[in-house]
Amino acid sequence: MKWLVLFGLVAFSECIVKVPLRRLKTMRKTLSGKNKLNDVLKEYPYRLPQISFRDSNVTIVPLRNMRDIFYVGNITIGTPPQEFQVVFDTASSDLWVPSIFCKSSSCSTRARFRHRQSSTFRRVNKTFGILYGAGKMKGVVVHDTVRIGDLVSTDQPFGLSMVESGFEHRQFDGVLGLNYPNLSVSKTIPIFDKLTNEGAISEPVFAFYLSKDEQEGSVVMFGGVDHRYYKEELNWVPLVKAGDWSVRVDRITMRGEVIACADGCTALLDTGSSLIQGPGRLVDNVQNLIGTMPQGSTHYVPCSVVNILPPIIFTINGINYPVPGRAYILKDSRGRCYTNFKKKTLRTSTESWVLGEPFLRLYFSVFDRGNDRIGLARAV
């Protein structure tokens, strides 16, 4: 969920901690129920090179899979706590939820923060705005106590939206950005950085497991990694530069032929996007090779061919990461199958892609701020 432009507003030993939110099962419980947990642990012993999480606390927050389009988890804000469903987004850096003063249609159906009911609320005279791929918001910066599972950040700066558009049909209240602080639009310290600086998170690491086919079990974890969510070893990929979760891609191939990224390119790993996005000309080429039938901006394929569509392979740091047809095809409300590829709206001087949930559902991802790298491994 990449922010694009700013707006002004002229107005005011390992311990795993599980946090049950909205009565979702964790992946560990799901595996246990199917008698598969012991098999997974025997086949894939714990191996996490160059990072030690011994004697650390790992907070695991369940996420809710919303039709394989986005994933939300619960946080609370204020004293006493008020609950919100947010998207944990690696492409942005700001936390925001709707204000009680927001009169936009999207705000009317979602939880709104009632600041007068919080004894720890603090106002500051600062405004900001963010434009995402799916919508935009304008709001004010405030401070209050924010909780993510058992992690507590007191006097945390965050945004209250006063005006929103584009989020009318989105079943989440706000966004919790997990990108680097230099990308904060509000120019405030992101919650992950504040928790890390205060020692609440023992290791500057978070990780995602995203379930498939609307199943339960999706999680985001802070302060370490639960190895039960991935197979084999993590492959570590250095960032293009510290300050953004983008990596270098060697090439993109299909049926052994290079179809994009012929001279290398970059890709942002974006947990807030339901798409794989790239330059318009190259995305059109991918759609043609798949054999899609365009209707407006959506590209359809017969559902009967999904299982025989060729995988699209992203080669990253010398490792191939195949994305099969069943991963880049979704069904709409009428049961029609369409691709998850979309043209990027923001043009750049060099070729760049966004690898969203179609990619991240296949590969467990570890975001290592301490070493400016991302770890990828096949998800269980």
mmCIF file of C-alpha atoms in Angstrom, residues 35 37 39-40 45 66 74 113 124 132 168 173 182 184 195 227 230 249 286 290 321 325 357 364 371:
data_model
loop_
_atom_site.group_PDB
_atom_site.id
_atom_site.type_symbol
_atom_site.label_atom_id
_atom_site.label_comp_id
_atom_site.label_asym_id
_atom_site.label_seq_id
_atom_site.Cartn_x
_atom_site.Cartn_y
_atom_site.Cartn_z
ATOM 1 C CA ASN A 35 -2.008 -34.105 13.412
ATOM 2 C CA LEU A 37 2.528 -30.317 13.659
ATOM 3 C CA ASP A 39 5.641 -34.062 11.220
ATOM 4 C CA VAL A 40 6.463 -30.471 10.278
ATOM 5 C CA PRO A 45 14.202 -28.341 12.322
ATOM 6 C CA MET A 66 -10.427 -11.137 3.896
ATOM 7 C CA ASN A 74 -6.559 -6.034 15.878
ATOM 8 C CA PHE A 113 -11.573 6.748 17.747
ATOM 9 C CA VAL A 124 -0.655 18.208 18.822
ATOM 10 C CA TYR A 132 -2.484 5.074 -1.346
ATOM 11 C CA GLU A 168 -15.838 2.639 1.152
ATOM 12 C CA ASP A 173 -10.510 0.637 10.036
ATOM 13 C CA ASN A 182 12.259 8.111 6.697
ATOM 14 C CA SER A 184 6.708 8.570 7.444
ATOM 15 C CA LEU A 195 8.820 -0.140 20.574
ATOM 16 C CA HIS A 227 10.143 -21.434 12.468
ATOM 17 C CA TYR A 230 8.160 -22.045 6.918
ATOM 18 C CA VAL A 249 15.352 -8.916 -8.799
ATOM 19 C CA VAL A 286 2.412 -10.924 -19.050
ATOM 20 C CA ILE A 290 -1.194 -15.900 -19.927
ATOM 21 C CA TYR A 321 10.620 -18.051 -6.533
ATOM 22 C CA GLY A 325 -1.321 -19.856 -11.821
ATOM 23 C CA GLU A 357 0.056 -10.942 -1.349
ATOM 24 C CA PHE A 364 7.112 -16.642 4.528
ATOM 25 C CA ASN A 371 20.611 -5.966 9.059
#
